[in-house]
Amino acid sequence: MSSKATGLKGVVLDETRIALIDGDEGKLVYRGYNIHDLAPHASFEEVCYLLLCGSLPDGGQLSAFDAQLRASRAIPQPVIEIIERLKAAHPMDVLRTAVSATVALDESSDDATIEVALPAGIRLIAQAATIVAAMHRLRNGLEPVAPRDDLGHAANFLYMMFGHEPSVEDAKIIDLDLVLHAEHSSNASTFAARVAAGTAADIGSAIVAAIATLKGPLHGGAAEAVQKTVEEIGDPDRAVEYIKDKIEAGEKVMGFGHRVYKNEDPRGQELKGIARDLGHKRGNDRWFQILQQVETAMEPYRAKGIYPNVDFYAGAVYSLLGIPEEQFIPMFVVGRMPGWVAHVLEQYEDNVLIRPLLEYTGPRHLRYKPIAER
Ligand code: ACO
């Protein structure tokens, strides 16, 4: 009889040098650097390099890496046509299919080696942003906007979404948001990527598996659910009552709780200040006030280790920047790409097939009956 860990709770899968999460302390560290140190200082491009290559780049390394990202931004015309055909579907279905098509059209990525997967992963980090922006444009009856190579990753993403160059402040907020989402150890989608890579599948297949896994409301879908909750509550004075009803009905409050953090999620702390300041600047303090009231109503559950997670304030930030709810999970993909790529590379480095057991609890000694006798 095997010892069971439902949901793989508390199971250590392997070693990693990419990220450390201390769930009791509420601490997140990328390659040795605390997220609170990286957030105000490092750009998304620097963090990508850090995650993929293992150390912070010097000036020359960063320019070369950034040039590689900028040169990879365009997506093939057939991918744009696929997005156009599927545009009304769930954006994560469109994104998963578009990334899959991009990989299928990239003949040089189909080899499960670090030499092939590193440049292919860099291309996918760049192209994911272009695909998400094209999805948004086509869904709204607009022409996709071609990437510019004179803008940073975050600024170019907003430019492709909205068709005009963003303010420095807005680009900085998206840059920070991408840094905060870049990596989170063996979360469900990264685990899925590692499982695919563990079969010696190519990096594209691993990334598609990760995107598919991120779609669910218990993982990537929570920010969208939080924003819907905020709109449903509508008035800060209604928040406490609303949460009380939810809890009494045995429902989970979206944007709260985490498999690993049993203390404050440090990414949520960073986004909280941004949601407050941005709301104030845009003349919309209401969403932040509602979120604060929800947080207050959830305070008694802190004793159980239930705190706001990264998704709690992310939705308000996106909405204030004009990013629609259906694009929240795709935004998460744009941010998480370097983490997924780094884990696929680490998996290839010392590969082993990932294959846990299931404890069988069904019947054992049934005998086949011909169909006429059933
Ligand atoms: N609201 C109310 N109660 C909660 C919440 C919540 N959001 N989260 C956990 N709890 C309670 C559970 O009901 C359970 O209580 P019990 O012991 O009395 O039965 C206890 O806390 C433990 O919860 P589990 O669901 O067993 O914890 P698990 O580690 O399996 O789940 C998860 C973590 C899935 C994130 C859960 O907290 C949840 O569903 N949260 C809401 C969805 C969400 O915000 N997801 C985003 C996570 S962050 C990310 O992926 C980017």
XYZ file of C-alpha atoms and ligand atoms in Angstrom:
425
model
C 0.000 0.000 0.000
C 1.483 3.358 -1.020
C 1.442 6.439 1.221
C -0.883 8.966 -0.356
C -0.515 12.753 -0.783
C -3.756 13.928 -2.379
C -3.090 16.840 -4.706
C 0.642 16.140 -4.111
C 0.305 18.436 -1.048
C 3.672 18.851 0.634
C 5.458 16.487 -1.773
C 8.970 17.584 -2.794
C 9.252 16.661 -6.469
C 12.908 17.476 -7.108
C 15.532 20.151 -6.449
C 15.464 23.540 -8.162
C 17.810 26.527 -8.354
C 15.215 28.800 -9.957
C 12.969 30.037 -7.136
C 12.443 29.670 -3.415
C 9.037 30.143 -1.806
C 8.876 30.319 1.969
C 5.153 29.953 2.575
C 5.326 30.576 6.325
C 7.392 33.743 5.996
C 5.584 34.955 2.849
C 8.858 35.149 0.973
C 9.582 34.719 -2.759
C 13.141 34.613 -4.102
C 14.197 34.358 -7.784
C 17.700 32.847 -8.134
C 18.723 34.281 -4.753
C 17.078 37.723 -5.135
C 14.088 38.626 -2.969
C 11.064 39.741 -5.029
C 10.835 42.940 -2.947
C 14.366 43.804 -4.092
C 13.738 42.951 -7.755
C 10.293 44.595 -8.014
C 11.371 48.251 -7.732
C 14.678 47.823 -9.565
C 14.721 45.098 -12.219
C 13.020 45.215 -15.631
C 11.117 42.198 -16.986
C 13.920 41.656 -19.528
C 16.521 41.513 -16.722
C 14.354 39.080 -14.758
C 13.937 36.877 -17.857
C 17.710 36.746 -18.232
C 18.107 36.019 -14.517
C 15.620 33.140 -14.614
C 16.885 31.627 -17.861
C 20.642 32.133 -17.431
C 20.983 31.947 -13.626
C 22.500 35.365 -12.816
C 21.719 39.032 -13.407
C 23.102 40.237 -16.757
C 25.793 42.894 -17.151
C 25.085 45.739 -19.600
C 26.368 43.882 -22.677
C 24.553 40.647 -21.826
C 21.291 42.522 -21.252
C 21.504 44.402 -24.587
C 22.229 41.190 -26.484
C 19.379 39.343 -24.730
C 16.966 42.236 -25.217
C 17.901 42.436 -28.909
C 17.052 38.740 -29.237
C 13.634 39.327 -27.618
C 12.908 42.381 -29.794
C 13.887 40.516 -32.982
C 11.487 37.663 -32.095
C 8.316 39.685 -31.560
C 6.570 39.171 -34.915
C 4.176 36.230 -35.279
C 3.564 34.334 -38.539
C 0.568 35.397 -40.675
C -1.103 31.930 -40.405
C -1.181 32.398 -36.616
C -2.976 35.730 -37.033
C -5.462 33.972 -39.338
C -6.053 31.235 -36.738
C -6.704 33.874 -34.061
C -9.152 35.630 -36.413
C -11.032 32.339 -37.005
C -11.216 31.525 -33.274
C -11.576 35.047 -31.888
C -14.948 34.497 -30.198
C -13.752 31.465 -28.181
C -12.398 31.626 -24.612
C -9.168 33.676 -24.877
C -7.180 30.892 -23.203
C -8.370 28.429 -25.867
C -7.332 30.908 -28.549
C -3.980 31.563 -26.877
C -3.216 27.871 -26.355
C -4.032 27.126 -30.013
C -2.102 30.147 -31.315
C 1.003 29.230 -29.313
C 0.685 25.638 -30.504
C 0.463 26.845 -34.126
C 3.457 29.172 -33.630
C 5.498 26.229 -32.357
C 4.318 23.950 -35.196
C 5.475 26.573 -37.709
C 8.873 26.915 -36.026
C 10.808 23.972 -37.446
C 13.903 24.786 -35.416
C 12.281 24.246 -32.001
C 11.414 20.539 -32.151
C 14.279 19.076 -30.127
C 14.353 18.488 -26.367
C 17.820 19.923 -25.750
C 18.913 23.064 -23.931
C 20.705 24.317 -27.077
C 17.421 24.269 -29.025
C 15.023 25.066 -26.169
C 16.759 28.230 -24.896
C 16.470 30.256 -28.127
C 13.031 28.727 -28.804
C 11.920 29.729 -25.291
C 13.172 33.295 -25.799
C 11.192 33.483 -29.044
C 8.057 32.250 -27.251
C 8.451 34.796 -24.422
C 8.487 37.566 -27.045
C 5.734 36.090 -29.228
C 3.294 35.378 -26.379
C 2.894 39.141 -25.836
C 2.226 39.703 -29.552
C -0.326 36.861 -29.658
C -2.227 38.189 -26.618
C -2.354 41.712 -28.053
C -3.495 40.376 -31.462
C -6.212 38.322 -29.735
C -7.502 41.437 -27.978
C -7.511 43.502 -31.183
C -9.195 40.890 -33.386
C -11.800 40.028 -30.740
C -12.781 43.687 -30.736
C -12.926 43.997 -34.539
C -9.620 45.875 -34.752
C -6.549 45.209 -36.895
C -3.595 43.725 -35.010
C -0.797 46.203 -34.375
C 2.668 45.084 -35.507
C 5.324 45.105 -32.762
C 7.847 47.940 -32.536
C 11.465 47.169 -31.813
C 12.250 50.537 -30.214
C 10.109 49.874 -27.122
C 10.732 47.669 -24.066
C 8.722 44.471 -23.668
C 5.995 45.967 -21.434
C 5.658 49.242 -23.378
C 5.508 47.360 -26.690
C 2.839 45.044 -25.283
C 0.608 47.996 -24.317
C 1.347 49.624 -27.681
C 0.202 46.469 -29.527
C -2.911 46.203 -27.308
C -4.112 49.785 -27.653
C -2.416 51.089 -30.795
C -0.693 54.029 -29.131
C 2.499 54.393 -27.152
C 1.735 54.069 -23.416
C 2.849 56.535 -20.756
C 6.105 55.685 -18.984
C 4.079 55.113 -15.767
C 1.662 52.612 -17.353
C 4.510 50.701 -19.005
C 6.323 50.580 -15.658
C 3.230 49.121 -13.943
C 2.913 46.346 -16.549
C 6.669 45.730 -16.370
C 6.362 45.293 -12.585
C 3.295 43.080 -12.946
C 5.197 40.819 -15.373
C 8.167 40.656 -12.961
C 5.823 39.639 -10.126
C 4.237 36.876 -12.233
C 7.468 35.645 -13.834
C 8.142 32.595 -11.708
C 6.596 30.609 -8.885
C 8.322 27.245 -8.523
C 6.257 24.059 -8.958
C 2.804 25.617 -9.246
C 0.259 23.595 -11.262
C 1.104 25.026 -14.702
C 4.875 24.821 -14.201
C 4.475 21.280 -12.932
C 2.534 20.472 -16.123
C 5.374 21.975 -18.203
C 7.926 19.852 -16.323
C 5.824 16.707 -16.772
C 5.700 17.305 -20.543
C 9.432 18.150 -20.686
C 10.130 15.019 -18.608
C 8.881 12.867 -21.481
C 11.570 14.566 -23.650
C 8.862 16.477 -25.505
C 9.958 19.781 -27.106
C 9.655 23.093 -25.255
C 6.650 24.184 -27.324
C 4.653 21.144 -26.185
C 5.628 21.853 -22.572
C 4.509 25.499 -22.820
C 1.176 24.489 -24.382
C 0.621 22.049 -21.475
C 1.362 24.882 -19.042
C -1.056 27.280 -20.755
C -3.797 24.628 -20.682
C -3.235 24.129 -16.956
C -3.234 27.831 -16.106
C -6.772 28.248 -17.480
C -8.599 26.939 -14.408
C -10.191 29.286 -11.843
C -8.205 27.708 -8.999
C -4.966 28.816 -10.688
C -4.842 31.560 -13.346
C -8.519 32.398 -13.435
C -8.818 33.971 -10.001
C -8.036 37.609 -10.954
C -10.980 37.647 -13.340
C -13.224 36.188 -10.637
C -12.039 38.823 -8.132
C -12.877 41.678 -10.491
C -16.325 40.171 -11.100
C -16.779 40.001 -7.309
C -15.777 43.675 -6.973
C -18.309 44.663 -9.605
C -20.999 42.506 -8.020
C -20.370 44.089 -4.591
C -20.485 47.530 -6.220
C -20.341 49.524 -2.973
C -17.684 49.272 -0.211
C -20.469 49.221 2.405
C -21.848 45.974 0.959
C -18.521 44.108 1.045
C -18.640 42.662 4.577
C -22.188 41.324 4.155
C -21.345 39.861 0.747
C -18.330 37.960 2.089
C -20.287 36.731 5.108
C -22.960 35.298 2.769
C -20.309 33.659 0.567
C -18.551 31.990 3.472
C -21.867 30.873 5.019
C -22.813 29.311 1.678
C -19.540 27.322 1.863
C -18.065 29.115 -1.162
C -14.439 30.118 -1.515
C -13.590 33.789 -1.802
C -11.574 34.246 -4.977
C -8.153 35.860 -4.614
C -7.661 34.320 -1.152
C -5.728 31.270 -0.065
C -2.718 29.537 -1.514
C -1.325 26.026 -1.509
C 2.095 27.240 -0.298
C 1.666 30.704 1.257
C 0.141 30.507 4.701
C 1.144 34.130 5.271
C 0.943 37.234 3.046
C 1.725 36.652 -0.628
C 4.583 39.132 -1.261
C 3.404 39.685 -4.847
C -0.001 40.781 -3.576
C 1.660 43.281 -1.237
C 3.461 44.872 -4.220
C 0.272 45.047 -6.304
C -1.797 46.465 -3.459
C 0.082 49.780 -3.431
C -0.192 50.024 -7.208
C -3.951 49.355 -7.183
C -4.392 52.093 -4.541
C -2.238 54.729 -6.285
C -3.493 53.977 -9.791
C -7.127 54.038 -8.662
C -6.570 57.390 -7.007
C -4.865 58.791 -10.109
C -7.660 57.557 -12.394
C -10.384 58.961 -10.121
C -11.591 55.483 -9.140
C -10.980 54.809 -5.436
C -14.080 52.618 -5.189
C -12.559 49.347 -6.418
C -9.661 49.650 -3.969
C -12.050 50.496 -1.129
C -14.173 47.426 -1.933
C -11.041 45.241 -2.015
C -9.946 46.648 1.323
C -13.338 45.904 2.870
C -13.177 42.355 1.507
C -9.700 42.007 3.024
C -11.035 43.229 6.371
C -13.962 40.807 6.200
C -11.501 37.960 5.570
C -9.227 38.882 8.496
C -10.658 36.191 10.834
C -9.447 33.553 8.320
C -5.824 34.640 8.615
C -5.577 32.302 11.592
C -6.212 29.472 9.094
C -3.447 30.791 6.817
C -5.838 32.372 4.315
C -4.442 35.681 3.026
C -4.931 37.600 -0.237
C -2.911 36.070 -3.078
C -1.333 37.660 -6.173
C -4.656 37.670 -8.003
C -6.490 39.740 -5.401
C -5.238 43.156 -6.510
C -4.090 42.238 -10.049
C -7.594 42.466 -11.558
C -8.140 46.024 -10.330
C -4.750 47.078 -11.724
C -5.508 45.564 -15.154
C -9.002 47.047 -15.246
C -7.676 50.502 -14.355
C -5.224 50.198 -17.256
C -8.095 49.339 -19.629
C -7.276 45.643 -19.980
C -10.577 43.731 -20.165
C -11.369 40.867 -17.778
C -11.209 38.162 -20.446
C -7.536 39.040 -21.027
C -6.464 38.630 -17.372
C -5.374 34.979 -17.648
C -3.569 35.659 -20.951
C -1.751 38.501 -19.100
C -0.631 35.902 -16.570
C 0.754 33.810 -19.454
C 2.776 36.765 -20.771
C 4.299 37.167 -17.308
C 4.847 33.484 -16.478
C 6.548 32.524 -19.768
C 10.148 32.930 -18.479
C 9.402 30.802 -15.399
C 7.993 28.001 -17.553
C 10.956 28.195 -19.941
C 13.460 28.152 -17.070
C 11.825 25.039 -15.597
C 11.797 23.220 -18.934
C 15.530 23.955 -19.279
C 16.173 22.764 -15.728
C 14.171 19.592 -16.406
C 16.207 18.849 -19.564
C 19.455 19.397 -17.634
C 19.057 16.193 -15.634
C 15.929 14.673 -17.093
C 13.810 11.987 -15.525
C 10.337 10.848 -16.527
C 7.788 12.218 -14.003
C 5.357 9.433 -13.295
C 3.673 9.195 -9.863
C 1.388 6.378 -8.777
C -2.326 6.352 -8.074
C -3.724 4.135 -5.357
C -6.398 1.980 -7.004
C -9.671 1.890 -5.028
C -12.036 0.406 -7.636
C -13.326 -3.177 -7.888
C -10.763 -5.888 -8.604
C -12.258 -9.271 -9.511
C -15.030 -8.573 -11.995
C -15.505 -11.008 -14.891
C -16.320 -9.860 -18.411
C -19.992 -10.402 -19.366
C -21.125 -10.428 -23.010
C -23.193 -7.338 -23.796
C -26.497 -9.278 -24.007
C -26.091 -10.393 -20.369
C -25.459 -6.912 -18.856
N -11.989 31.289 0.727
C -12.490 30.674 1.802
N -11.925 29.584 2.391
C -10.797 29.131 1.828
C -10.212 29.737 0.708
C -10.855 30.855 0.155
N -10.362 31.463 -0.922
N -9.104 29.071 0.371
C -8.976 28.068 1.254
N -10.010 28.102 2.133
C -10.223 27.160 3.231
C -10.814 25.850 2.693
O -12.212 25.902 2.646
C -10.268 24.858 3.673
O -11.042 24.947 4.850
P -11.340 23.636 5.740
O -9.997 23.192 6.249
O -12.244 24.144 6.791
O -11.962 22.637 4.804
C -8.877 25.376 3.996
O -8.950 26.801 3.782
C -7.797 24.785 3.125
O -8.157 25.011 1.771
P -7.795 24.071 0.554
O -8.696 24.347 -0.589
O -7.700 22.656 1.029
O -6.353 24.578 0.218
P -5.568 24.206 -1.073
O -4.149 24.389 -0.759
O -5.986 22.893 -1.603
O -6.094 25.291 -2.126
C -6.390 27.211 -3.389
C -5.454 26.444 -2.444
C -6.878 26.295 -4.505
C -5.627 28.362 -4.009
C -7.600 27.729 -2.549
O -7.126 28.566 -1.528
C -8.619 28.452 -3.424
O -9.453 27.808 -4.060
N -8.563 29.821 -3.453
C -9.480 30.595 -4.280
C -8.982 30.608 -5.726
C -7.766 31.464 -5.916
O -7.684 32.607 -5.463
N -6.791 30.923 -6.661
C -5.542 31.606 -7.001
C -4.386 30.975 -6.277
S -2.902 31.867 -6.617
C -2.487 31.420 -8.176
O -2.655 30.324 -8.633
C -1.940 32.436 -9.004
